[in-house]
Amino acid sequence: METELCAFSPEACRTAARAGVTRAELCASPYEGGTTPSAAAIRMARRVPNLRLSVMIRPRGGDFLYTDEEFRQMLEEVRFARECGADCVVAGLLTPDGRVDEERMARLVAEAGGMEVTFHRAFDMTRDCTEALEALVRAGCRRVLTSGGRNTAPEGLETIRTLVAAAAGRIEVMAGSGVRPANVLKIAGAGVDAVHFSARRTVESRMRFRNGAVSMGGIAGIPEYASVGTDEETIREILRRLA
């Protein structure tokens, strides 16, 4: 059973390697569900030994319907990740009617060259998961990350089982969202090839002076004096349950 940590920093990648995780998916912008990390973060994460590295390719938050300019940016980001020695890139493109943008995904796969390509949870926003799975097989994706079309993998477990059967070894199915030590064995029991988790913890700021009247992003509910970290003990407990 492969394991993948959703990591929002090179430090989180080091934690993943220390705990024994197979692969880290490096992202930025946790409150947007993950976007492309910075060049420096990719380079630093690539230096972490004994860890396979996936790089998120997502130019912005929001939906997965991209302009031509955004798609060109994604191609550039794939090239950069390849030049940095990443093992995998993670992307997802949809059409306006909620189907996989198969033509563009095939172009990203071609640009990836020897890197693996994971189609992320844009998959869960498609109108028909079975149809979407076949499109990903044709496009040449190595794996799909899914919660079974629901908010969390435990909620979508029956659909995940159906997708594993439909994949029939042609594409890997990785379950993610809501994966915890208490449910990871049940999720693994669906026959998935890998599980994906973030093991998040809140890291409080060390700032003593705090201006509560200012929100840098202008969005209520996003903390100004806390950041997203990784709980190593949660990671280790997930791995213990899978052992």
PDB file of C-alpha atoms in Angstrom:
ATOM      1  CA  MET A   1       0.000   0.000   0.000  1.00  0.00           C
ATOM      2  CA  GLU A   2       1.557   3.274  -1.112  1.00  0.00           C
ATOM      3  CA  THR A   3       1.088   6.323   1.094  1.00  0.00           C
ATOM      4  CA  GLU A   4       1.122   9.969   0.066  1.00  0.00           C
ATOM      5  CA  LEU A   5       1.248  13.024   2.306  1.00  0.00           C
ATOM      6  CA  CYS A   6      -0.282  16.278   1.117  1.00  0.00           C
ATOM      7  CA  ALA A   7       2.590  18.576   2.120  1.00  0.00           C
ATOM      8  CA  PHE A   8       2.466  22.361   2.184  1.00  0.00           C
ATOM      9  CA  SER A   9       6.165  22.948   2.822  1.00  0.00           C
ATOM     10  CA  PRO A  10       9.585  21.342   2.388  1.00  0.00           C
ATOM     11  CA  GLU A  11       9.537  20.851   6.163  1.00  0.00           C
ATOM     12  CA  ALA A  12       6.407  18.707   5.812  1.00  0.00           C
ATOM     13  CA  CYS A  13       8.226  16.674   3.144  1.00  0.00           C
ATOM     14  CA  ARG A  14      11.065  16.057   5.590  1.00  0.00           C
ATOM     15  CA  THR A  15       8.519  14.931   8.183  1.00  0.00           C
ATOM     16  CA  ALA A  16       6.983  12.548   5.647  1.00  0.00           C
ATOM     17  CA  ALA A  17      10.375  11.022   4.817  1.00  0.00           C
ATOM     18  CA  ARG A  18      11.287  10.662   8.494  1.00  0.00           C
ATOM     19  CA  ALA A  19       8.005   8.870   9.228  1.00  0.00           C
ATOM     20  CA  GLY A  20       8.315   6.508   6.247  1.00  0.00           C
ATOM     21  CA  VAL A  21       5.713   7.860   3.802  1.00  0.00           C
ATOM     22  CA  THR A  22       6.164   6.697   0.207  1.00  0.00           C
ATOM     23  CA  ARG A  23       5.545  10.003  -1.543  1.00  0.00           C
ATOM     24  CA  ALA A  24       4.738  13.650  -0.807  1.00  0.00           C
ATOM     25  CA  GLU A  25       2.466  15.847  -2.885  1.00  0.00           C
ATOM     26  CA  LEU A  26       3.914  19.350  -2.552  1.00  0.00           C
ATOM     27  CA  CYS A  27       1.339  22.158  -2.737  1.00  0.00           C
ATOM     28  CA  ALA A  28       0.844  25.786  -1.794  1.00  0.00           C
ATOM     29  CA  SER A  29      -2.366  27.494  -0.597  1.00  0.00           C
ATOM     30  CA  PRO A  30      -3.996  24.963   1.750  1.00  0.00           C
ATOM     31  CA  TYR A  31      -7.127  27.100   2.140  1.00  0.00           C
ATOM     32  CA  GLU A  32      -7.717  26.896  -1.629  1.00  0.00           C
ATOM     33  CA  GLY A  33      -7.272  23.133  -1.763  1.00  0.00           C
ATOM     34  CA  GLY A  34      -3.707  23.346  -3.080  1.00  0.00           C
ATOM     35  CA  THR A  35      -2.001  25.302  -5.859  1.00  0.00           C
ATOM     36  CA  THR A  36       1.401  25.153  -7.556  1.00  0.00           C
ATOM     37  CA  PRO A  37       4.218  25.575  -5.004  1.00  0.00           C
ATOM     38  CA  SER A  38       7.054  28.054  -5.458  1.00  0.00           C
ATOM     39  CA  ALA A  39      10.220  27.264  -7.388  1.00  0.00           C
ATOM     40  CA  ALA A  40      12.304  27.347  -4.201  1.00  0.00           C
ATOM     41  CA  ALA A  41       9.900  25.013  -2.387  1.00  0.00           C
ATOM     42  CA  ILE A  42      10.101  22.481  -5.234  1.00  0.00           C
ATOM     43  CA  ARG A  43      13.900  22.591  -5.270  1.00  0.00           C
ATOM     44  CA  MET A  44      14.144  22.261  -1.487  1.00  0.00           C
ATOM     45  CA  ALA A  45      11.629  19.400  -1.363  1.00  0.00           C
ATOM     46  CA  ARG A  46      13.513  17.581  -4.118  1.00  0.00           C
ATOM     47  CA  ARG A  47      16.608  17.548  -1.878  1.00  0.00           C
ATOM     48  CA  VAL A  48      14.781  15.507   0.789  1.00  0.00           C
ATOM     49  CA  PRO A  49      16.232  11.973   0.612  1.00  0.00           C
ATOM     50  CA  ASN A  50      14.218   8.750   0.533  1.00  0.00           C
ATOM     51  CA  LEU A  51      10.987  10.386  -0.625  1.00  0.00           C
ATOM     52  CA  ARG A  52       9.247  10.409  -3.990  1.00  0.00           C
ATOM     53  CA  LEU A  53       8.026  13.885  -4.907  1.00  0.00           C
ATOM     54  CA  SER A  54       4.780  14.870  -6.603  1.00  0.00           C
ATOM     55  CA  VAL A  55       4.274  18.525  -7.524  1.00  0.00           C
ATOM     56  CA  MET A  56       0.845  20.126  -7.729  1.00  0.00           C
ATOM     57  CA  ILE A  57       0.193  21.887 -11.045  1.00  0.00           C
ATOM     58  CA  ARG A  58      -2.707  24.251 -10.401  1.00  0.00           C
ATOM     59  CA  PRO A  59      -2.325  27.930 -11.339  1.00  0.00           C
ATOM     60  CA  ARG A  60      -5.130  29.186  -9.095  1.00  0.00           C
ATOM     61  CA  GLY A  61      -7.897  28.165  -6.743  1.00  0.00           C
ATOM     62  CA  GLY A  62     -11.505  27.864  -7.812  1.00  0.00           C
ATOM     63  CA  ASP A  63     -12.767  25.644 -10.607  1.00  0.00           C
ATOM     64  CA  PHE A  64     -10.800  23.468 -13.030  1.00  0.00           C
ATOM     65  CA  LEU A  65     -11.833  25.157 -16.277  1.00  0.00           C
ATOM     66  CA  TYR A  66      -8.717  26.954 -17.478  1.00  0.00           C
ATOM     67  CA  THR A  67      -8.072  29.605 -20.098  1.00  0.00           C
ATOM     68  CA  ASP A  68      -5.504  29.095 -22.840  1.00  0.00           C
ATOM     69  CA  GLU A  69      -3.094  31.350 -20.940  1.00  0.00           C
ATOM     70  CA  GLU A  70      -3.560  29.346 -17.737  1.00  0.00           C
ATOM     71  CA  PHE A  71      -2.981  26.121 -19.633  1.00  0.00           C
ATOM     72  CA  ARG A  72       0.239  27.464 -21.105  1.00  0.00           C
ATOM     73  CA  GLN A  73       1.304  28.301 -17.553  1.00  0.00           C
ATOM     74  CA  MET A  74       0.537  24.733 -16.481  1.00  0.00           C
ATOM     75  CA  LEU A  75       2.706  23.365 -19.284  1.00  0.00           C
ATOM     76  CA  GLU A  76       5.554  25.645 -18.132  1.00  0.00           C
ATOM     77  CA  GLU A  77       5.106  24.454 -14.555  1.00  0.00           C
ATOM     78  CA  VAL A  78       5.237  20.813 -15.669  1.00  0.00           C
ATOM     79  CA  ARG A  79       8.478  21.521 -17.534  1.00  0.00           C
ATOM     80  CA  PHE A  80       9.958  23.192 -14.464  1.00  0.00           C
ATOM     81  CA  ALA A  81       8.971  20.298 -12.185  1.00  0.00           C
ATOM     82  CA  ARG A  82      10.586  17.890 -14.639  1.00  0.00           C
ATOM     83  CA  GLU A  83      13.782  19.950 -14.728  1.00  0.00           C
ATOM     84  CA  CYS A  84      13.857  19.882 -10.906  1.00  0.00           C
ATOM     85  CA  GLY A  85      13.733  16.084 -10.944  1.00  0.00           C
ATOM     86  CA  ALA A  86      10.196  15.586  -9.604  1.00  0.00           C
ATOM     87  CA  ASP A  87       8.823  12.048  -9.840  1.00  0.00           C
ATOM     88  CA  CYS A  88       5.249  13.052 -10.555  1.00  0.00           C
ATOM     89  CA  VAL A  89       3.012  16.006 -11.350  1.00  0.00           C
ATOM     90  CA  VAL A  90      -0.567  16.379 -10.173  1.00  0.00           C
ATOM     91  CA  ALA A  91      -3.150  18.174 -12.294  1.00  0.00           C
ATOM     92  CA  GLY A  92      -6.776  18.192 -13.342  1.00  0.00           C
ATOM     93  CA  LEU A  93      -8.636  19.914 -16.166  1.00  0.00           C
ATOM     94  CA  LEU A  94     -12.357  19.823 -16.876  1.00  0.00           C
ATOM     95  CA  THR A  95     -14.610  20.940 -19.707  1.00  0.00           C
ATOM     96  CA  PRO A  96     -17.540  23.330 -19.111  1.00  0.00           C
ATOM     97  CA  ASP A  97     -19.985  20.407 -19.048  1.00  0.00           C
ATOM     98  CA  GLY A  98     -18.149  18.602 -16.237  1.00  0.00           C
ATOM     99  CA  ARG A  99     -16.111  16.084 -18.177  1.00  0.00           C
ATOM    100  CA  VAL A 100     -12.356  15.451 -18.172  1.00  0.00           C
ATOM    101  CA  ASP A 101     -10.569  17.708 -20.665  1.00  0.00           C
ATOM    102  CA  GLU A 102      -8.981  14.675 -22.267  1.00  0.00           C
ATOM    103  CA  GLU A 103      -7.118  16.495 -25.034  1.00  0.00           C
ATOM    104  CA  ARG A 104      -5.370  18.907 -22.661  1.00  0.00           C
ATOM    105  CA  MET A 105      -4.634  16.173 -20.127  1.00  0.00           C
ATOM    106  CA  ALA A 106      -2.962  14.129 -22.867  1.00  0.00           C
ATOM    107  CA  ARG A 107      -0.801  17.163 -23.689  1.00  0.00           C
ATOM    108  CA  LEU A 108       0.214  17.497 -20.025  1.00  0.00           C
ATOM    109  CA  VAL A 109       1.073  13.792 -19.916  1.00  0.00           C
ATOM    110  CA  ALA A 110       3.242  14.217 -23.012  1.00  0.00           C
ATOM    111  CA  GLU A 111       4.962  17.251 -21.465  1.00  0.00           C
ATOM    112  CA  ALA A 112       5.623  15.282 -18.269  1.00  0.00           C
ATOM    113  CA  GLY A 113       7.862  12.894 -20.196  1.00  0.00           C
ATOM    114  CA  GLY A 114       9.192  10.307 -17.759  1.00  0.00           C
ATOM    115  CA  MET A 115       7.274  11.719 -14.787  1.00  0.00           C
ATOM    116  CA  GLU A 116       4.081  10.079 -13.587  1.00  0.00           C
ATOM    117  CA  VAL A 117       0.849  12.079 -13.813  1.00  0.00           C
ATOM    118  CA  THR A 118      -1.843  12.011 -11.146  1.00  0.00           C
ATOM    119  CA  PHE A 119      -5.275  13.453 -11.875  1.00  0.00           C
ATOM    120  CA  HIS A 120      -6.361  15.130  -8.642  1.00  0.00           C
ATOM    121  CA  ARG A 121      -9.773  15.573  -7.037  1.00  0.00           C
ATOM    122  CA  ALA A 122     -11.096  17.599  -9.948  1.00  0.00           C
ATOM    123  CA  PHE A 123     -12.177  14.021 -10.713  1.00  0.00           C
ATOM    124  CA  ASP A 124     -14.756  14.292  -7.936  1.00  0.00           C
ATOM    125  CA  MET A 125     -16.301  17.313  -9.668  1.00  0.00           C
ATOM    126  CA  THR A 126     -17.089  15.414 -12.879  1.00  0.00           C
ATOM    127  CA  ARG A 127     -20.612  14.498 -13.916  1.00  0.00           C
ATOM    128  CA  ASP A 128     -19.836  10.767 -14.322  1.00  0.00           C
ATOM    129  CA  CYS A 129     -16.932   9.133 -12.475  1.00  0.00           C
ATOM    130  CA  THR A 130     -16.888   5.985 -14.618  1.00  0.00           C
ATOM    131  CA  GLU A 131     -16.781   8.011 -17.829  1.00  0.00           C
ATOM    132  CA  ALA A 132     -14.069  10.234 -16.324  1.00  0.00           C
ATOM    133  CA  LEU A 133     -11.972   7.201 -15.370  1.00  0.00           C
ATOM    134  CA  GLU A 134     -11.964   5.934 -18.950  1.00  0.00           C
ATOM    135  CA  ALA A 135     -10.913   9.381 -20.196  1.00  0.00           C
ATOM    136  CA  LEU A 136      -7.939   9.357 -17.818  1.00  0.00           C
ATOM    137  CA  VAL A 137      -6.880   5.916 -19.016  1.00  0.00           C
ATOM    138  CA  ARG A 138      -6.956   7.134 -22.616  1.00  0.00           C
ATOM    139  CA  ALA A 139      -5.035  10.306 -21.697  1.00  0.00           C
ATOM    140  CA  GLY A 140      -2.249   8.221 -20.150  1.00  0.00           C
ATOM    141  CA  CYS A 141      -2.540   9.237 -16.485  1.00  0.00           C
ATOM    142  CA  ARG A 142      -0.763   6.985 -13.999  1.00  0.00           C
ATOM    143  CA  ARG A 143      -3.276   7.420 -11.168  1.00  0.00           C
ATOM    144  CA  VAL A 144      -6.367   9.250  -9.983  1.00  0.00           C
ATOM    145  CA  LEU A 145      -6.921  10.768  -6.545  1.00  0.00           C
ATOM    146  CA  THR A 146     -10.542  10.529  -5.505  1.00  0.00           C
ATOM    147  CA  SER A 147     -12.979  10.645  -2.610  1.00  0.00           C
ATOM    148  CA  GLY A 148     -15.582   8.831  -4.668  1.00  0.00           C
ATOM    149  CA  GLY A 149     -17.409  11.984  -5.718  1.00  0.00           C
ATOM    150  CA  ARG A 150     -18.191  12.894  -2.129  1.00  0.00           C
ATOM    151  CA  ASN A 151     -16.660  15.302   0.363  1.00  0.00           C
ATOM    152  CA  THR A 152     -14.591  12.580   2.051  1.00  0.00           C
ATOM    153  CA  ALA A 153     -13.347   9.135   1.087  1.00  0.00           C
ATOM    154  CA  PRO A 154     -15.340   7.362   3.833  1.00  0.00           C
ATOM    155  CA  GLU A 155     -18.522   8.911   2.420  1.00  0.00           C
ATOM    156  CA  GLY A 156     -17.632   7.864  -1.120  1.00  0.00           C
ATOM    157  CA  LEU A 157     -16.291   4.415  -0.287  1.00  0.00           C
ATOM    158  CA  GLU A 158     -18.817   2.443  -2.354  1.00  0.00           C
ATOM    159  CA  THR A 159     -18.025   4.501  -5.441  1.00  0.00           C
ATOM    160  CA  ILE A 160     -14.297   4.045  -4.769  1.00  0.00           C
ATOM    161  CA  ARG A 161     -14.800   0.276  -4.732  1.00  0.00           C
ATOM    162  CA  THR A 162     -16.625   0.522  -8.058  1.00  0.00           C
ATOM    163  CA  LEU A 163     -13.800   2.599  -9.532  1.00  0.00           C
ATOM    164  CA  VAL A 164     -11.148   0.100  -8.384  1.00  0.00           C
ATOM    165  CA  ALA A 165     -13.045  -2.669 -10.163  1.00  0.00           C
ATOM    166  CA  ALA A 166     -13.499  -0.561 -13.295  1.00  0.00           C
ATOM    167  CA  ALA A 167      -9.810   0.434 -13.333  1.00  0.00           C
ATOM    168  CA  ALA A 168      -8.824  -3.237 -13.498  1.00  0.00           C
ATOM    169  CA  GLY A 169      -5.153  -2.357 -13.083  1.00  0.00           C
ATOM    170  CA  ARG A 170      -5.090   0.058 -16.041  1.00  0.00           C
ATOM    171  CA  ILE A 171      -4.778   3.093 -13.768  1.00  0.00           C
ATOM    172  CA  GLU A 172      -4.035   3.366 -10.049  1.00  0.00           C
ATOM    173  CA  VAL A 173      -6.803   4.521  -7.712  1.00  0.00           C
ATOM    174  CA  MET A 174      -5.684   6.569  -4.702  1.00  0.00           C
ATOM    175  CA  ALA A 175      -8.239   7.438  -2.019  1.00  0.00           C
ATOM    176  CA  GLY A 176      -7.991  10.788  -0.272  1.00  0.00           C
ATOM    177  CA  SER A 177      -9.878  13.332   1.849  1.00  0.00           C
ATOM    178  CA  GLY A 178     -10.857  12.604   5.406  1.00  0.00           C
ATOM    179  CA  VAL A 179      -8.313   9.785   5.800  1.00  0.00           C
ATOM    180  CA  ARG A 180      -7.589   9.250   9.493  1.00  0.00           C
ATOM    181  CA  PRO A 181      -5.961   6.537  11.607  1.00  0.00           C
ATOM    182  CA  ALA A 182      -9.422   5.379  12.676  1.00  0.00           C
ATOM    183  CA  ASN A 183     -10.683   4.772   9.125  1.00  0.00           C
ATOM    184  CA  VAL A 184      -7.585   4.092   7.012  1.00  0.00           C
ATOM    185  CA  LEU A 185      -7.909   0.302   7.178  1.00  0.00           C
ATOM    186  CA  LYS A 186     -11.507   0.437   5.990  1.00  0.00           C
ATOM    187  CA  ILE A 187     -10.498   2.697   3.113  1.00  0.00           C
ATOM    188  CA  ALA A 188      -7.558   0.466   2.207  1.00  0.00           C
ATOM    189  CA  GLY A 189      -9.958  -2.463   2.252  1.00  0.00           C
ATOM    190  CA  ALA A 190     -11.699  -1.024  -0.800  1.00  0.00           C
ATOM    191  CA  GLY A 191      -8.740  -2.296  -2.820  1.00  0.00           C
ATOM    192  CA  VAL A 192      -7.132   1.073  -3.564  1.00  0.00           C
ATOM    193  CA  ASP A 193      -3.504   1.279  -4.649  1.00  0.00           C
ATOM    194  CA  ALA A 194      -2.665   4.149  -2.286  1.00  0.00           C
ATOM    195  CA  VAL A 195      -4.063   6.420   0.404  1.00  0.00           C
ATOM    196  CA  HIS A 196      -3.528  10.182   0.507  1.00  0.00           C
ATOM    197  CA  PHE A 197      -3.737  12.250   3.686  1.00  0.00           C
ATOM    198  CA  SER A 198      -2.637  15.589   5.093  1.00  0.00           C
ATOM    199  CA  ALA A 199      -2.358  14.864   8.856  1.00  0.00           C
ATOM    200  CA  ARG A 200      -2.869  18.578   9.407  1.00  0.00           C
ATOM    201  CA  ARG A 201      -2.250  20.456  12.589  1.00  0.00           C
ATOM    202  CA  THR A 202      -2.547  24.146  13.320  1.00  0.00           C
ATOM    203  CA  VAL A 203       0.701  25.924  14.079  1.00  0.00           C
ATOM    204  CA  GLU A 204       0.132  29.030  16.165  1.00  0.00           C
ATOM    205  CA  SER A 205       2.103  32.157  15.314  1.00  0.00           C
ATOM    206  CA  ARG A 206       4.942  33.253  17.608  1.00  0.00           C
ATOM    207  CA  MET A 207       3.908  36.891  17.147  1.00  0.00           C
ATOM    208  CA  ARG A 208       3.239  38.663  20.442  1.00  0.00           C
ATOM    209  CA  PHE A 209       1.696  41.763  18.877  1.00  0.00           C
ATOM    210  CA  ARG A 210      -1.387  40.993  16.798  1.00  0.00           C
ATOM    211  CA  ASN A 211      -3.569  43.397  14.832  1.00  0.00           C
ATOM    212  CA  GLY A 212      -7.000  41.808  14.773  1.00  0.00           C
ATOM    213  CA  ALA A 213      -8.439  44.605  12.615  1.00  0.00           C
ATOM    214  CA  VAL A 214      -6.574  43.526   9.470  1.00  0.00           C
ATOM    215  CA  SER A 215      -7.221  40.513   7.222  1.00  0.00           C
ATOM    216  CA  MET A 216      -4.469  40.236   4.616  1.00  0.00           C
ATOM    217  CA  GLY A 217      -6.596  38.144   2.249  1.00  0.00           C
ATOM    218  CA  GLY A 218      -9.814  39.937   3.022  1.00  0.00           C
ATOM    219  CA  ILE A 219     -11.645  36.654   3.641  1.00  0.00           C
ATOM    220  CA  ALA A 220     -13.276  36.004   6.990  1.00  0.00           C
ATOM    221  CA  GLY A 221     -12.404  32.759   8.730  1.00  0.00           C
ATOM    222  CA  ILE A 222      -8.859  32.369   7.418  1.00  0.00           C
ATOM    223  CA  PRO A 223      -6.502  32.774  10.382  1.00  0.00           C
ATOM    224  CA  GLU A 224      -3.867  35.491  10.192  1.00  0.00           C
ATOM    225  CA  TYR A 225      -1.868  34.200  13.143  1.00  0.00           C
ATOM    226  CA  ALA A 226      -1.756  30.476  12.453  1.00  0.00           C
ATOM    227  CA  SER A 227      -0.492  28.251   9.665  1.00  0.00           C
ATOM    228  CA  VAL A 228      -1.046  24.707   8.439  1.00  0.00           C
ATOM    229  CA  GLY A 229       1.481  22.181   9.711  1.00  0.00           C
ATOM    230  CA  THR A 230       1.894  18.411   9.731  1.00  0.00           C
ATOM    231  CA  ASP A 231       1.367  16.092  12.698  1.00  0.00           C
ATOM    232  CA  GLU A 232       4.088  13.453  12.549  1.00  0.00           C
ATOM    233  CA  GLU A 233       2.433  11.244  15.161  1.00  0.00           C
ATOM    234  CA  THR A 234      -0.773  11.100  13.077  1.00  0.00           C
ATOM    235  CA  ILE A 235       1.289  10.054  10.055  1.00  0.00           C
ATOM    236  CA  ARG A 236       3.047   7.354  12.049  1.00  0.00           C
ATOM    237  CA  GLU A 237      -0.253   6.057  13.415  1.00  0.00           C
ATOM    238  CA  ILE A 238      -1.719   5.801   9.897  1.00  0.00           C
ATOM    239  CA  LEU A 239       1.344   3.858   8.786  1.00  0.00           C
ATOM    240  CA  ARG A 240       1.129   1.599  11.853  1.00  0.00           C
ATOM    241  CA  ARG A 241      -2.498   0.776  11.043  1.00  0.00           C
ATOM    242  CA  LEU A 242      -1.510  -0.154   7.476  1.00  0.00           C
ATOM    243  CA  ALA A 243       1.493  -2.274   8.477  1.00  0.00           C
TER     244      ALA A 243
END
